Structure formats: structure tokens, C-alpha cells
Amino acid sequence: MTNSADRRVRASQKRQRLTSAAARVLHEQGVERTTLGDIAREADVPVGNVYYYFKTKDELVQAALSEHSAHLDELTGRLDQLADPRDRLRALIEAWVDQRDVAARYGCPTGTLAVELDKRADGTLDAEAGAVIRRLLDWAGRQFRELGLRDPDGLALTFISTYQGMSLLANALRDPDIMTREGTRLLRWLDSLRVPDGHL
């Protein structure tokens, strides 16, 4: 590998480390409390180097949102390997419950970021956070549609709203068991949904 190719690879890896670190630190500390120095330390990158890749903290927030979007795509891509849409939705609930300790400490990564960004006056990054949540809603809607259920988009809204609510309450009350209990309730609700007679 040539020196310039080697430098490009290292630069790409450094940028990815900063992006991943931004997603973690912004989730844990929030946008307002996070400094570029915090992200640089988490990524093990000198603070001065951060500005080479990201000129502003907003660019890092945008990168963090891209990271959340990539994680969502990776997760739904794995779930899409399951043959039954109900199994896909079940597996998603189980993935949420598996993250109960993180949810209790910090809330939903995208949901908490969307709420925080909504309080800002500029109104651009909050729309991007909303777009990540919209992708999850659309994915869930497709699963309910595949199941042949009435009002698949409404069911997806109930499904994702329940997740956001249980994440919020687990975080507010610092109680991971909320995720477990509400996840079990959500699984029962999912299993109770049946295609109406004559609507196959």
C-alpha cells in the first residue's frame, strides 16, 4: 500500500472512530453538555484533529445521527432475514429489552437526541433525528402490512410509541425492569393481533 493510500485508510478509520464516539457521548451526555474534547477523548484522537474532520459540533451531531441510522439499518437488515414478520417484530422487542440497562441510564439514543434537538431554534438537526425515527416506523409498518393486518401504519405508531414510552420511563425512573415488563406486555399485544376473518 502506498503512503497516500495508507494515510487515507488511517484518516477514514479516525473519522469513523470520531463518529462512533460522537454517537456514544451525545447519547450519554446530551448535545449541550458534550464538548468536542469529550468526543476526542472517547475516540482517542487529539482535540485539534477533530476540526480536520468536523468543523462544528453540529457536524458531529449530524455524524452521530448517521451512525444511529446505520445501526438501525444493520439491525433491521438482520431482522429481515427472519421469514415471519411477526418474528421480526418479536426479535426487535427482544433487542430493545436486551438494551434495558442502557435505556434506564440514558434513554433511547435517537429519541432523546430528537427531543433535545427539537428545543433548538435552528430546526434542521431535529428533522434529521425525526427522519431516523420515521425509518423505524416505516419498517414496522411494512411488517404489519405483511401480516395482512388492518391499519398497519397505526399499529406501527402504537408499537414504536410503546418503545419510546418505556424507554423514557425506564430512564426517568432509572428502572430497567420497566423495559422488561413493558417488553413482555408488547409481545403479548403483538401475539394477540389477528387478521380479521375474510381479510386474508
C-alpha positions as semicolon CSV with decimal commas, in nm:
position;residue;x (nm);y (nm);z (nm)
1;M;0,000;0,000;0,000
2;T;0,134;0,345;-0,087
3;N;0,186;0,611;0,177
4;S;-0,103;0,820;0,046
5;A;-0,336;0,518;0,040
6;D;-0,224;0,428;0,393
7;R;-0,293;0,787;0,507
8;R;-0,642;0,774;0,351
9;V;-0,721;0,448;0,533
10;R;-0,598;0,591;0,866
11;A;-0,797;0,911;0,810
12;S;-1,110;0,710;0,730
13;Q;-1,062;0,499;1,045
14;K;-1,008;0,812;1,256
15;R;-1,323;0,973;1,116
16;Q;-1,519;0,653;1,192
17;R;-1,383;0,647;1,549
18;L;-1,493;1,008;1,595
19;T;-1,838;0,933;1,451
20;S;-1,887;0,631;1,678
21;A;-1,759;0,826;1,977
22;A;-1,995;1,114;1,897
23;A;-2,293;0,877;1,887
24;R;-2,199;0,729;2,227
25;V;-2,106;1,052;2,407
26;L;-2,401;1,254;2,275
27;H;-2,635;0,975;2,386
28;E;-2,481;0,962;2,731
29;Q;-2,431;1,334;2,795
30;G;-2,664;1,515;2,558
31;V;-2,575;1,776;2,297
32;E;-2,542;2,077;2,525
33;R;-2,318;1,909;2,783
34;T;-2,088;1,745;2,529
35;T;-1,774;1,919;2,409
36;L;-1,555;1,836;2,113
37;G;-1,291;1,746;2,372
38;D;-1,520;1,483;2,523
39;I;-1,566;1,321;2,184
40;A;-1,193;1,343;2,103
41;R;-1,106;1,170;2,433
42;E;-1,362;0,894;2,371
43;A;-1,223;0,841;2,019
44;D;-0,861;0,863;2,141
45;V;-0,794;1,140;1,889
46;P;-0,615;1,470;1,966
47;V;-0,870;1,752;2,002
48;G;-0,703;1,955;1,728
49;N;-0,762;1,670;1,482
50;V;-1,137;1,681;1,538
51;Y;-1,158;2,009;1,346
52;Y;-0,994;1,846;1,046
53;Y;-1,293;1,611;1,013
54;F;-1,575;1,813;1,169
55;K;-1,578;2,192;1,169
56;T;-1,857;2,228;1,426
57;K;-2,030;2,030;1,696
58;D;-2,341;2,028;1,476
59;E;-2,144;1,836;1,212
60;L;-2,061;1,579;1,481
61;V;-2,428;1,562;1,583
62;Q;-2,513;1,501;1,218
63;A;-2,249;1,226;1,205
64;A;-2,394;1,072;1,522
65;L;-2,740;1,068;1,363
66;S;-2,590;0,895;1,059
67;E;-2,437;0,640;1,295
68;H;-2,777;0,578;1,460
69;S;-2,930;0,540;1,114
70;A;-2,659;0,291;1,013
71;H;-2,717;0,089;1,333
72;L;-3,089;0,086;1,259
73;D;-3,027;-0,035;0,903
74;E;-2,792;-0,304;1,031
75;L;-3,047;-0,421;1,290
76;T;-3,346;-0,422;1,054
77;G;-3,129;-0,591;0,789
78;R;-3,059;-0,876;1,033
79;L;-3,426;-0,893;1,133
80;D;-3,531;-0,906;0,768
81;Q;-3,351;-1,242;0,744
82;L;-3,631;-1,391;0,956
83;A;-3,908;-1,536;0,739
84;D;-4,207;-1,431;0,952
85;P;-4,278;-1,058;1,002
86;R;-4,420;-1,130;1,347
87;D;-4,088;-1,296;1,439
88;R;-3,906;-0,987;1,311
89;L;-4,114;-0,763;1,537
90;R;-4,067;-1,002;1,831
91;A;-3,690;-1,000;1,777
92;L;-3,692;-0,619;1,773
93;I;-3,873;-0,611;2,108
94;E;-3,618;-0,856;2,247
95;A;-3,335;-0,635;2,120
96;W;-3,492;-0,336;2,297
97;V;-3,527;-0,532;2,622
98;D;-3,164;-0,651;2,592
99;Q;-3,065;-0,281;2,600
100;R;-3,268;-0,215;2,918
101;D;-2,968;-0,106;3,128
102;V;-2,859;0,146;2,864
103;A;-3,219;0,270;2,826
104;A;-3,256;0,311;3,203
105;R;-2,937;0,514;3,220
106;Y;-2,960;0,722;2,901
107;G;-3,294;0,660;2,722
108;C;-3,339;0,577;2,355
109;P;-3,039;0,708;2,157
110;T;-3,240;0,863;1,873
111;G;-3,546;0,956;2,080
112;T;-3,351;1,151;2,342
113;L;-3,148;1,326;2,071
114;A;-3,467;1,418;1,881
115;V;-3,621;1,571;2,194
116;E;-3,308;1,768;2,278
117;L;-3,259;1,893;1,922
118;D;-3,624;1,998;1,900
119;K;-3,558;2,261;2,168
120;R;-3,309;2,440;1,945
121;A;-3,412;2,733;1,729
122;D;-3,248;2,632;1,401
123;G;-3,481;2,337;1,330
124;T;-3,260;2,134;1,097
125;L;-3,096;1,860;1,303
126;D;-3,423;1,778;1,481
127;A;-3,576;1,697;1,142
128;E;-3,286;1,459;1,073
129;A;-3,341;1,285;1,408
130;G;-3,710;1,259;1,321
131;A;-3,617;1,102;0,988
132;V;-3,434;0,818;1,167
133;I;-3,744;0,751;1,377
134;R;-3,958;0,770;1,062
135;R;-3,745;0,495;0,905
136;L;-3,814;0,270;1,203
137;L;-4,187;0,349;1,181
138;D;-4,187;0,268;0,809
139;W;-4,006;-0,060;0,871
140;A;-4,254;-0,161;1,144
141;G;-4,545;-0,059;0,918
142;R;-4,414;-0,293;0,647
143;Q;-4,412;-0,582;0,895
144;F;-4,773;-0,521;0,999
145;R;-4,869;-0,483;0,631
146;E;-4,704;-0,818;0,550
147;L;-4,908;-0,974;0,829
148;G;-5,223;-0,853;0,650
149;L;-5,342;-0,651;0,948
150;R;-5,573;-0,353;0,920
151;D;-5,420;-0,008;0,973
152;P;-5,056;-0,123;0,959
153;D;-4,924;0,234;0,993
154;G;-5,140;0,290;1,302
155;L;-5,015;-0,036;1,453
156;A;-4,656;0,070;1,378
157;L;-4,720;0,401;1,556
158;T;-4,855;0,217;1,862
159;F;-4,559;-0,023;1,852
160;I;-4,288;0,245;1,829
161;S;-4,470;0,479;2,071
162;T;-4,473;0,199;2,327
163;Y;-4,098;0,153;2,286
164;Q;-4,032;0,526;2,318
165;G;-4,259;0,543;2,624
166;M;-4,098;0,250;2,800
167;S;-3,750;0,388;2,724
168;L;-3,847;0,729;2,858
169;L;-3,998;0,587;3,178
170;A;-3,710;0,344;3,235
171;N;-3,473;0,640;3,201
172;A;-3,678;0,883;3,412
173;L;-3,723;0,629;3,691
174;R;-3,380;0,465;3,643
175;D;-3,559;0,131;3,636
176;P;-3,450;-0,120;3,368
177;D;-3,726;-0,359;3,479
178;I;-3,976;-0,126;3,310
179;M;-3,824;-0,231;2,978
180;T;-3,862;-0,597;3,072
181;R;-4,222;-0,567;3,193
182;E;-4,341;-0,345;2,909
183;G;-4,150;-0,555;2,656
184;T;-4,341;-0,862;2,778
185;R;-4,668;-0,668;2,752
186;L;-4,576;-0,555;2,399
187;L;-4,500;-0,915;2,299
188;R;-4,843;-1,025;2,429
189;W;-5,011;-0,742;2,237
190;L;-4,824;-0,839;1,920
191;D;-4,925;-1,204;1,958
192;S;-5,290;-1,103;2,013
193;L;-5,315;-0,929;1,674
194;R;-5,505;-1,141;1,425
195;V;-5,607;-1,088;1,065
196;P;-5,987;-1,029;1,063
197;D;-6,199;-1,307;0,908
198;G;-6,242;-1,259;0,536
199;H;-5,934;-1,030;0,511
200;L;-5,664;-1,277;0,416
